[in-house]
PDB file of C-alpha atoms and ligand atoms in Angstrom:
ATOM      1  CA  MET A   1      94.295  97.195 117.783  1.00 66.00           C
ATOM      2  CA  ASP A   2      95.483 100.807 117.435  1.00 77.00           C
ATOM      3  CA  PRO A   3      92.401 103.085 117.858  1.00 80.00           C
ATOM      4  CA  LEU A   4      93.956 105.936 115.863  1.00 76.00           C
ATOM      5  CA  PHE A   5      94.723 103.611 112.946  1.00 78.00           C
ATOM      6  CA  GLU A   6      91.169 102.198 113.094  1.00 80.00           C
ATOM      7  CA  ARG A   7      89.703 105.723 113.109  1.00 78.00           C
ATOM      8  CA  ALA A   8      91.934 106.663 110.144  1.00 78.00           C
ATOM      9  CA  LYS A   9      90.692 103.622 108.199  1.00 79.00           C
ATOM     10  CA  SER A  10      87.042 104.241 108.947  1.00 79.00           C
ATOM     11  CA  LYS A  11      87.271 107.882 107.795  1.00 79.00           C
ATOM     12  CA  ILE A  12      88.493 106.825 104.353  1.00 82.00           C
ATOM     13  CA  GLU A  13      86.047 103.909 104.074  1.00 82.00           C
ATOM     14  CA  LYS A  14      83.177 106.438 104.054  1.00 82.00           C
ATOM     15  CA  VAL A  15      84.342 108.067 100.806  1.00 86.00           C
ATOM     16  CA  GLY A  16      82.580 106.931  97.611  1.00 85.00           C
ATOM     17  CA  LYS A  17      85.674 106.613  95.428  1.00 93.00           C
ATOM     18  CA  VAL A  18      89.329 106.610  96.436  1.00 94.00           C
ATOM     19  CA  THR A  19      92.162 106.938  93.917  1.00 95.00           C
ATOM     20  CA  LEU A  20      95.714 106.254  95.123  1.00 95.00           C
ATOM     21  CA  VAL A  21      98.435 107.891  93.058  1.00 96.00           C
ATOM     22  CA  ALA A  22     101.776 106.170  93.676  1.00 95.00           C
ATOM     23  CA  SER A  23     105.256 106.214  92.155  1.00 94.00           C
ATOM     24  CA  GLY A  24     108.397 104.115  92.452  1.00 91.00           C
ATOM     25  CA  LYS A  25     110.694 107.129  92.312  1.00 88.00           C
ATOM     26  CA  GLY A  26     110.359 110.728  93.454  1.00 88.00           C
ATOM     27  CA  GLY A  27     110.230 113.589  90.979  1.00 90.00           C
ATOM     28  CA  VAL A  28     108.273 111.782  88.262  1.00 94.00           C
ATOM     29  CA  GLY A  29     105.231 114.050  88.592  1.00 95.00           C
ATOM     30  CA  LYS A  30     103.051 112.165  91.079  1.00 95.00           C
ATOM     31  CA  SER A  31     101.896 115.345  92.834  1.00 95.00           C
ATOM     32  CA  VAL A  32     101.236 117.165  89.556  1.00 95.00           C
ATOM     33  CA  VAL A  33      99.191 114.212  88.274  1.00 96.00           C
ATOM     34  CA  SER A  34      97.233 113.790  91.561  1.00 97.00           C
ATOM     35  CA  SER A  35      96.454 117.500  91.696  1.00 96.00           C
ATOM     36  CA  SER A  36      95.383 117.562  88.050  1.00 95.00           C
ATOM     37  CA  ILE A  37      93.064 114.574  88.493  1.00 96.00           C
ATOM     38  CA  ALA A  38      91.527 116.238  91.561  1.00 96.00           C
ATOM     39  CA  LEU A  39      90.980 119.510  89.675  1.00 94.00           C
ATOM     40  CA  VAL A  40      89.248 117.728  86.790  1.00 95.00           C
ATOM     41  CA  SER A  41      87.190 115.706  89.281  1.00 96.00           C
ATOM     42  CA  ALA A  42      85.948 118.904  90.972  1.00 96.00           C
ATOM     43  CA  LYS A  43      85.245 120.524  87.588  1.00 94.00           C
ATOM     44  CA  ARG A  44      83.076 117.518  86.705  1.00 95.00           C
ATOM     45  CA  GLY A  45      80.948 118.241  89.747  1.00 96.00           C
ATOM     46  CA  LEU A  46      82.251 115.629  92.205  1.00 96.00           C
ATOM     47  CA  LYS A  47      82.848 116.692  95.780  1.00 96.00           C
ATOM     48  CA  THR A  48      86.584 116.117  95.692  1.00 97.00           C
ATOM     49  CA  GLY A  49      89.366 115.898  98.265  1.00 96.00           C
ATOM     50  CA  LEU A  50      93.113 115.699  97.736  1.00 96.00           C
ATOM     51  CA  LEU A  51      95.215 114.214 100.520  1.00 94.00           C
ATOM     52  CA  ASP A  52      98.997 114.650 100.406  1.00 93.00           C
ATOM     53  CA  LEU A  53     100.622 111.813 102.377  1.00 90.00           C
ATOM     54  CA  ASP A  54     104.175 112.778 101.505  1.00 86.00           C
ATOM     55  CA  VAL A  55     105.719 113.293 104.947  1.00 80.00           C
ATOM     56  CA  HIS A  56     109.110 114.572 103.825  1.00 79.00           C
ATOM     57  CA  GLY A  57     108.398 116.507 100.637  1.00 76.00           C
ATOM     58  CA  PRO A  58     104.768 117.660 100.595  1.00 83.00           C
ATOM     59  CA  SER A  59     104.100 119.660  97.403  1.00 87.00           C
ATOM     60  CA  ILE A  60     100.323 120.057  97.312  1.00 91.00           C
ATOM     61  CA  PRO A  61     100.126 123.400  99.224  1.00 90.00           C
ATOM     62  CA  LYS A  62     102.641 124.891  96.739  1.00 89.00           C
ATOM     63  CA  ILE A  63     100.847 123.490  93.702  1.00 91.00           C
ATOM     64  CA  PHE A  64      97.606 125.078  94.905  1.00 91.00           C
ATOM     65  CA  GLY A  65      99.354 128.305  95.973  1.00 88.00           C
ATOM     66  CA  PHE A  66      98.084 128.064  99.562  1.00 86.00           C
ATOM     67  CA  ASN A  67      99.935 130.034 102.252  1.00 82.00           C
ATOM     68  CA  GLY A  68      97.109 130.480 104.729  1.00 81.00           C
ATOM     69  CA  GLU A  69      96.441 128.747 108.015  1.00 82.00           C
ATOM     70  CA  ILE A  70      94.116 125.827 108.433  1.00 87.00           C
ATOM     71  CA  VAL A  71      91.461 125.848 111.102  1.00 87.00           C
ATOM     72  CA  ALA A  72      90.050 123.188 113.381  1.00 88.00           C
ATOM     73  CA  GLY A  73      86.333 122.635 113.802  1.00 87.00           C
ATOM     74  CA  LYS A  74      84.369 120.368 116.163  1.00 87.00           C
ATOM     75  CA  GLU A  75      85.013 117.289 114.013  1.00 84.00           C
ATOM     76  CA  GLY A  76      88.694 117.915 113.284  1.00 88.00           C
ATOM     77  CA  LEU A  77      90.920 119.870 110.907  1.00 90.00           C
ATOM     78  CA  ILE A  78      89.018 121.544 108.101  1.00 93.00           C
ATOM     79  CA  PRO A  79      90.712 121.178 104.721  1.00 95.00           C
ATOM     80  CA  PRO A  80      90.765 124.482 102.809  1.00 94.00           C
ATOM     81  CA  THR A  81      88.927 124.444  99.467  1.00 95.00           C
ATOM     82  CA  LEU A  82      91.023 125.703  96.558  1.00 93.00           C
ATOM     83  CA  ASN A  83      89.788 125.723  92.969  1.00 92.00           C
ATOM     84  CA  GLY A  84      86.924 123.499  94.111  1.00 94.00           C
ATOM     85  CA  VAL A  85      89.173 120.868  95.760  1.00 96.00           C
ATOM     86  CA  LYS A  86      89.445 120.258  99.515  1.00 96.00           C
ATOM     87  CA  ILE A  87      93.121 119.753 100.275  1.00 95.00           C
ATOM     88  CA  MET A  88      95.053 118.391 103.266  1.00 94.00           C
ATOM     89  CA  SER A  89      98.796 118.016 103.592  1.00 92.00           C
ATOM     90  CA  PHE A  90     101.619 117.711 106.127  1.00 85.00           C
ATOM     91  CA  GLY A  91     102.867 120.873 104.446  1.00 85.00           C
ATOM     92  CA  PHE A  92     100.203 122.815 106.387  1.00 84.00           C
ATOM     93  CA  MET A  93     101.766 121.777 109.685  1.00 78.00           C
ATOM     94  CA  ILE A  94     105.454 122.039 108.861  1.00 72.00           C
ATOM     95  CA  GLY A  95     105.707 124.768 106.213  1.00 71.00           C
ATOM     96  CA  GLU A  96     109.261 124.787 104.868  1.00 72.00           C
ATOM     97  CA  ASN A  97     110.657 122.902 107.900  1.00 72.00           C
ATOM     98  CA  PRO A  98     111.781 119.253 107.839  1.00 70.00           C
ATOM     99  CA  LEU A  99     109.678 116.699 109.721  1.00 69.00           C
ATOM    100  CA  PRO A 100     112.341 114.647 111.540  1.00 72.00           C
ATOM    101  CA  LEU A 101     110.212 111.585 112.246  1.00 70.00           C
ATOM    102  CA  LYS A 102     111.186 107.942 111.997  1.00 76.00           C
ATOM    103  CA  GLY A 103     109.502 104.557 112.208  1.00 75.00           C
ATOM    104  CA  GLU A 104     106.626 104.386 114.664  1.00 76.00           C
ATOM    105  CA  ASP A 105     106.400 108.197 115.062  1.00 80.00           C
ATOM    106  CA  LYS A 106     106.026 108.605 111.319  1.00 79.00           C
ATOM    107  CA  ARG A 107     103.271 106.001 111.219  1.00 80.00           C
ATOM    108  CA  SER A 108     101.480 107.749 114.091  1.00 82.00           C
ATOM    109  CA  ALA A 109     101.706 111.084 112.253  1.00 82.00           C
ATOM    110  CA  LEU A 110     100.176 109.498 109.120  1.00 84.00           C
ATOM    111  CA  SER A 111      97.362 107.906 111.152  1.00 84.00           C
ATOM    112  CA  LEU A 112      96.736 111.210 112.883  1.00 86.00           C
ATOM    113  CA  LEU A 113      96.435 113.176 109.662  1.00 87.00           C
ATOM    114  CA  LEU A 114      94.030 110.577 108.250  1.00 88.00           C
ATOM    115  CA  ALA A 115      92.026 110.427 111.478  1.00 87.00           C
ATOM    116  CA  ILE A 116      91.659 114.125 112.296  1.00 89.00           C
ATOM    117  CA  THR A 117      90.825 115.537 108.885  1.00 92.00           C
ATOM    118  CA  ASP A 118      87.173 116.454 108.647  1.00 92.00           C
ATOM    119  CA  TRP A 119      86.411 115.980 104.928  1.00 91.00           C
ATOM    120  CA  GLY A 120      82.659 116.367 105.318  1.00 90.00           C
ATOM    121  CA  GLU A 121      80.840 114.650 102.468  1.00 90.00           C
ATOM    122  CA  LEU A 122      83.140 113.530  99.643  1.00 94.00           C
ATOM    123  CA  ASP A 123      82.440 111.726  96.349  1.00 94.00           C
ATOM    124  CA  HIS A 124      86.071 111.266  95.407  1.00 96.00           C
ATOM    125  CA  LEU A 125      89.312 111.370  97.375  1.00 95.00           C
ATOM    126  CA  VAL A 126      92.600 111.468  95.469  1.00 96.00           C
ATOM    127  CA  ILE A 127      95.601 110.421  97.563  1.00 95.00           C
ATOM    128  CA  ASP A 128      99.103 111.571  96.715  1.00 95.00           C
ATOM    129  CA  MET A 129     101.080 108.703  98.231  1.00 93.00           C
ATOM    130  CA  PRO A 130     104.608 108.898  99.661  1.00 89.00           C
ATOM    131  CA  PRO A 131     107.134 108.058  96.897  1.00 87.00           C
ATOM    132  CA  GLY A 132     108.829 104.661  96.722  1.00 85.00           C
ATOM    133  CA  THR A 133     108.161 101.336  98.401  1.00 85.00           C
ATOM    134  CA  GLY A 134     109.428 102.124 101.896  1.00 84.00           C
ATOM    135  CA  ASP A 135     107.882 101.903 105.305  1.00 83.00           C
ATOM    136  CA  GLU A 136     105.425 104.760 104.995  1.00 81.00           C
ATOM    137  CA  THR A 137     104.116 103.608 101.607  1.00 89.00           C
ATOM    138  CA  ILE A 138     103.406 100.152 103.039  1.00 88.00           C
ATOM    139  CA  PHE A 139     101.750 101.697 106.086  1.00 84.00           C
ATOM    140  CA  CYS A 140      99.533 103.950 103.941  1.00 86.00           C
ATOM    141  CA  ILE A 141      98.515 101.066 101.671  1.00 89.00           C
ATOM    142  CA  ARG A 142      97.466  99.045 104.737  1.00 85.00           C
ATOM    143  CA  ALA A 143      95.497 101.966 106.131  1.00 83.00           C
ATOM    144  CA  LEU A 144      93.723 102.555 102.837  1.00 84.00           C
ATOM    145  CA  LYS A 145      93.101  99.096 101.438  1.00 81.00           C
ATOM    146  CA  SER A 146      89.765  98.561 103.186  1.00 77.00           C
ATOM    147  CA  ALA A 147      88.474 101.645 101.327  1.00 76.00           C
ATOM    148  CA  LYS A 148      88.581  99.570  98.102  1.00 80.00           C
ATOM    149  CA  ALA A 149      90.851 102.127  96.512  1.00 89.00           C
ATOM    150  CA  ASN A 150      91.991 102.000  92.914  1.00 93.00           C
ATOM    151  CA  ALA A 151      95.662 102.758  92.301  1.00 95.00           C
ATOM    152  CA  LEU A 152      97.603 104.429  89.514  1.00 97.00           C
ATOM    153  CA  ILE A 153     101.362 104.376  89.176  1.00 97.00           C
ATOM    154  CA  VAL A 154     103.023 107.466  87.752  1.00 97.00           C
ATOM    155  CA  THR A 155     106.350 106.900  86.018  1.00 96.00           C
ATOM    156  CA  THR A 156     108.435 108.414  83.280  1.00 96.00           C
ATOM    157  CA  PRO A 157     109.384 106.054  80.444  1.00 94.00           C
ATOM    158  CA  SER A 158     113.055 106.136  81.527  1.00 92.00           C
ATOM    159  CA  SER A 159     114.644 102.771  82.324  1.00 89.00           C
ATOM    160  CA  LEU A 160     115.675 103.971  85.805  1.00 89.00           C
ATOM    161  CA  SER A 161     112.156 105.084  86.657  1.00 89.00           C
ATOM    162  CA  LEU A 162     110.688 101.819  85.348  1.00 89.00           C
ATOM    163  CA  SER A 163     113.207  99.702  87.225  1.00 87.00           C
ATOM    164  CA  VAL A 164     111.404 100.437  90.502  1.00 91.00           C
ATOM    165  CA  VAL A 165     107.863 100.220  89.125  1.00 93.00           C
ATOM    166  CA  SER A 166     107.867  96.424  89.209  1.00 91.00           C
ATOM    167  CA  ARG A 167     108.504  96.460  92.981  1.00 90.00           C
ATOM    168  CA  LEU A 168     105.627  98.857  93.521  1.00 94.00           C
ATOM    169  CA  VAL A 169     103.321  96.736  91.348  1.00 95.00           C
ATOM    170  CA  GLU A 170     104.117  93.696  93.444  1.00 93.00           C
ATOM    171  CA  LEU A 171     103.634  95.605  96.668  1.00 92.00           C
ATOM    172  CA  LEU A 172     100.228  96.985  95.649  1.00 93.00           C
ATOM    173  CA  ARG A 173      98.982  93.665  94.293  1.00 93.00           C
ATOM    174  CA  GLY A 174     100.388  91.780  97.283  1.00 92.00           C
ATOM    175  CA  GLU A 175      98.264  94.002  99.545  1.00 91.00           C
ATOM    176  CA  GLY A 176      95.166  93.395  97.395  1.00 91.00           C
ATOM    177  CA  ILE A 177      94.919  96.902  95.904  1.00 93.00           C
ATOM    178  CA  ASN A 178      93.253  97.154  92.500  1.00 93.00           C
ATOM    179  CA  LEU A 179      95.880  98.542  90.135  1.00 95.00           C
ATOM    180  CA  LEU A 180      94.331 100.378  87.194  1.00 96.00           C
ATOM    181  CA  GLY A 181      97.567 100.931  85.279  1.00 97.00           C
ATOM    182  CA  LEU A 182     100.438 103.270  84.554  1.00 97.00           C
ATOM    183  CA  VAL A 183     100.465 106.965  83.769  1.00 98.00           C
ATOM    184  CA  GLU A 184     103.466 107.743  81.638  1.00 97.00           C
ATOM    185  CA  ASN A 185     104.415 111.314  82.544  1.00 97.00           C
ATOM    186  CA  MET A 186     106.849 113.650  80.773  1.00 96.00           C
ATOM    187  CA  ALA A 187     106.727 111.131  77.934  1.00 97.00           C
ATOM    188  CA  TYR A 188     107.116 113.478  74.936  1.00 96.00           C
ATOM    189  CA  PHE A 189     107.129 116.992  73.564  1.00 93.00           C
ATOM    190  CA  ARG A 190     106.431 118.410  70.126  1.00 91.00           C
ATOM    191  CA  CYS A 191     108.987 120.328  68.115  1.00 90.00           C
ATOM    192  CA  ASN A 192     108.202 121.521  64.565  1.00 89.00           C
ATOM    193  CA  ASN A 193     105.308 119.056  64.416  1.00 86.00           C
ATOM    194  CA  GLU A 194     107.619 116.204  65.322  1.00 94.00           C
ATOM    195  CA  LEU A 195     106.874 114.161  68.430  1.00 94.00           C
ATOM    196  CA  ILE A 196     110.051 113.624  70.431  1.00 95.00           C
ATOM    197  CA  ARG A 197     110.274 111.079  73.257  1.00 96.00           C
ATOM    198  CA  PRO A 198     113.429 112.012  75.186  1.00 95.00           C
ATOM    199  CA  PHE A 199     113.195 109.017  77.551  1.00 94.00           C
ATOM    200  CA  GLY A 200     112.100 106.464  74.918  1.00 93.00           C
ATOM    201  CA  SER A 201     108.994 104.298  75.253  1.00 93.00           C
ATOM    202  CA  ILE A 202     107.812 101.748  77.766  1.00 93.00           C
ATOM    203  CA  ASP A 203     108.649  98.324  76.444  1.00 91.00           C
ATOM    204  CA  GLU A 204     105.667  96.105  75.522  1.00 93.00           C
ATOM    205  CA  GLY A 205     107.498  93.143  77.069  1.00 93.00           C
ATOM    206  CA  PHE A 206     107.635  94.961  80.424  1.00 92.00           C
ATOM    207  CA  LEU A 207     103.901  95.715  80.271  1.00 95.00           C
ATOM    208  CA  SER A 208     102.912  92.163  79.422  1.00 95.00           C
ATOM    209  CA  LYS A 209     105.278  90.668  82.027  1.00 93.00           C
ATOM    210  CA  TYR A 210     103.461  92.597  84.781  1.00 93.00           C
ATOM    211  CA  GLY A 211     100.002  92.569  83.146  1.00 94.00           C
ATOM    212  CA  LEU A 212      99.958  96.372  82.973  1.00 95.00           C
ATOM    213  CA  ARG A 213      98.603  98.945  80.570  1.00 96.00           C
ATOM    214  CA  VAL A 214      99.493 102.561  79.994  1.00 97.00           C
ATOM    215  CA  LEU A 215      96.325 104.494  80.783  1.00 97.00           C
ATOM    216  CA  GLU A 216      97.662 107.785  79.436  1.00 97.00           C
ATOM    217  CA  SER A 217     100.864 109.352  78.115  1.00 97.00           C
ATOM    218  CA  LEU A 218     101.304 112.923  79.276  1.00 96.00           C
ATOM    219  CA  PRO A 219     103.489 115.495  77.523  1.00 95.00           C
ATOM    220  CA  ILE A 220     106.300 117.572  78.993  1.00 94.00           C
ATOM    221  CA  ASP A 221     104.497 120.880  79.308  1.00 92.00           C
ATOM    222  CA  PRO A 222     106.669 123.937  80.000  1.00 88.00           C
ATOM    223  CA  LEU A 223     103.582 125.856  81.154  1.00 88.00           C
ATOM    224  CA  ILE A 224     103.208 123.598  84.189  1.00 90.00           C
ATOM    225  CA  GLU A 225     106.076 125.273  86.034  1.00 87.00           C
ATOM    226  CA  GLU A 226     104.657 128.737  85.344  1.00 85.00           C
ATOM    227  CA  ASN A 227     101.180 127.629  86.319  1.00 85.00           C
ATOM    228  CA  ILE A 228     102.414 126.159  89.600  1.00 84.00           C
ATOM    229  CA  LYS A 229     104.096 129.456  90.444  1.00 81.00           C
ATOM    230  CA  SER A 230     100.787 131.236  89.942  1.00 78.00           C
ATOM    231  CA  GLY A 231      98.800 128.528  91.798  1.00 75.00           C
ATOM    232  CA  ARG A 232      96.706 127.627  88.717  1.00 80.00           C
ATOM    233  CA  LEU A 233      97.956 124.229  87.622  1.00 81.00           C
ATOM    234  CA  LEU A 234      95.688 123.368  84.710  1.00 77.00           C
ATOM    235  CA  GLU A 235      95.354 126.900  83.348  1.00 76.00           C
ATOM    236  CA  SER A 236      95.972 127.146  79.600  1.00 62.00           C
ATOM    237  CA  SER A 237      97.914 123.907  79.228  1.00 62.00           C
ATOM    238  CA  GLY A 238      95.957 122.441  76.294  1.00 86.00           C
ATOM    239  CA  GLU A 239      97.292 118.972  75.513  1.00 91.00           C
ATOM    240  CA  PHE A 240      98.284 118.114  79.105  1.00 93.00           C
ATOM    241  CA  ARG A 241      94.867 119.142  80.309  1.00 92.00           C
ATOM    242  CA  SER A 242      92.932 117.197  77.678  1.00 93.00           C
ATOM    243  CA  LYS A 243      95.001 114.081  78.425  1.00 95.00           C
ATOM    244  CA  ILE A 244      94.204 114.425  82.144  1.00 95.00           C
ATOM    245  CA  GLU A 245      90.508 114.710  81.266  1.00 94.00           C
ATOM    246  CA  SER A 246      90.759 111.534  79.219  1.00 96.00           C
ATOM    247  CA  LEU A 247      92.624 109.826  82.115  1.00 97.00           C
ATOM    248  CA  PHE A 248      89.865 110.913  84.504  1.00 97.00           C
ATOM    249  CA  ASP A 249      87.233 109.362  82.197  1.00 96.00           C
ATOM    250  CA  LYS A 250      89.146 106.076  82.229  1.00 95.00           C
ATOM    251  CA  ILE A 251      89.563 105.899  85.992  1.00 94.00           C
ATOM    252  CA  VAL A 252      86.349 107.458  87.289  1.00 91.00           C
ATOM    253  CA  GLY A 253      84.057 107.671  84.245  1.00 72.00           C
TER     254      GLY A 253
HETATM  255  N1  ATP B 301     104.195 116.764  82.471  1.00 55.03           N
HETATM  256  C1  ATP B 301     105.061 117.640  83.007  1.00 55.03           C
HETATM  257  N2  ATP B 301     105.624 118.609  82.234  1.00 55.03           N
HETATM  258  C2  ATP B 301     106.516 119.482  82.769  1.00 55.03           C
HETATM  259  N3  ATP B 301     106.905 119.483  84.050  1.00 55.03           N
HETATM  260  C3  ATP B 301     106.382 118.543  84.858  1.00 55.03           C
HETATM  261  C4  ATP B 301     105.438 117.579  84.383  1.00 55.03           C
HETATM  262  N4  ATP B 301     105.085 116.783  85.420  1.00 55.03           N
HETATM  263  C5  ATP B 301     105.787 117.211  86.487  1.00 55.03           C
HETATM  264  N5  ATP B 301     106.563 118.261  86.164  1.00 55.03           N
HETATM  265  C6  ATP B 301     107.515 118.967  87.041  1.00 55.03           C
HETATM  266  O1  ATP B 301     108.406 117.990  87.599  1.00 55.03           O
HETATM  267  C7  ATP B 301     108.712 118.312  88.952  1.00 55.03           C
HETATM  268  C8  ATP B 301     108.362 117.126  89.858  1.00 55.03           C
HETATM  269  O2  ATP B 301     106.941 116.969  89.886  1.00 55.03           O
HETATM  270  P1  ATP B 301     106.180 116.445  91.183  1.00 55.03           P
HETATM  271  O3  ATP B 301     106.554 117.240  92.380  1.00 55.03           O
HETATM  272  O4  ATP B 301     104.748 116.305  90.832  1.00 55.03           O
HETATM  273  O5  ATP B 301     106.863 115.008  91.304  1.00 55.03           O
HETATM  274  P2  ATP B 301     106.622 113.895  92.441  1.00 55.03           P
HETATM  275  O6  ATP B 301     106.700 112.589  91.746  1.00 55.03           O
HETATM  276  O7  ATP B 301     105.393 114.178  93.209  1.00 55.03           O
HETATM  277  O8  ATP B 301     107.888 114.119  93.352  1.00 55.03           O
HETATM  278  P3  ATP B 301     108.047 113.715  94.923  1.00 55.03           P
HETATM  279  O9  ATP B 301     107.357 112.421  95.110  1.00 55.03           O
HETATM  280  O10 ATP B 301     109.535 113.622  95.073  1.00 55.03           O
HETATM  281  O11 ATP B 301     107.424 114.837  95.700  1.00 55.03           O
HETATM  282  C9  ATP B 301     107.951 119.583  89.288  1.00 55.03           C
HETATM  283  O12 ATP B 301     108.803 120.681  89.129  1.00 55.03           O
HETATM  284  C10 ATP B 301     106.845 119.644  88.232  1.00 55.03           C
HETATM  285  O13 ATP B 301     106.475 120.945  87.935  1.00 55.03           O
END
């Protein structure tokens, strides 16, 4: 038994609700969706944390516009609170530098981050998982499964993005994680009142084959990029924001 791994697991087990946000491919908007869910969760009055477990490409500090330093207290690292959300990320330790870890060292780093973060009291923890179905995703799923987490898979409707979703579905279900469904991101935009879906639609046959449902379809919102640059993700993005609120109602209620 690895004591660090056990400590990491027990920390997460104490949280009321845990939402894992996973994706088969990188770049589909997993971090944007996790951050948005966490912001809505905090706005609804839940004590909310957001944990970025992406070792190689952590985006959460950028999305929240955080450049400060984190501090350690008696019980561990104290996650800074930004826009009502407590956030923790490898990005705080490495800044813009690469984290050249492999195999066992990477797993130890993930256990350490889980074990030494002092969340205090939390109602809801949103976890931005590493992308893909590799080693670190499997490790994180095993560390988090005893917390009775619910998972979401973020994908675009493109055939390439969907081609890896099935593997992730099987991985999550094989590890006994409750999979709530898919979030179809960057699914459409509106032009002259016409709804355009540049990547097409998710095939019904695919959904029924894997027993999945699309929980929400999110638009391509050009304001997101601007909002990220100013550290205010959900500011003034009407349709995207209302869809995230509706997604939150479906997954947390
Ligand atoms: N609905 C959207 N509309 C417009 N831009 C979006 C949308 N969702 C995400 N983006 C943009 O797409 C890019 C990738 O998003 P994000 O970093 O969240 O992806 P990711 O899946 O977490 O990637 P990775 O796992 O590789 O870190 C970002 O520049 C983000 O601003």
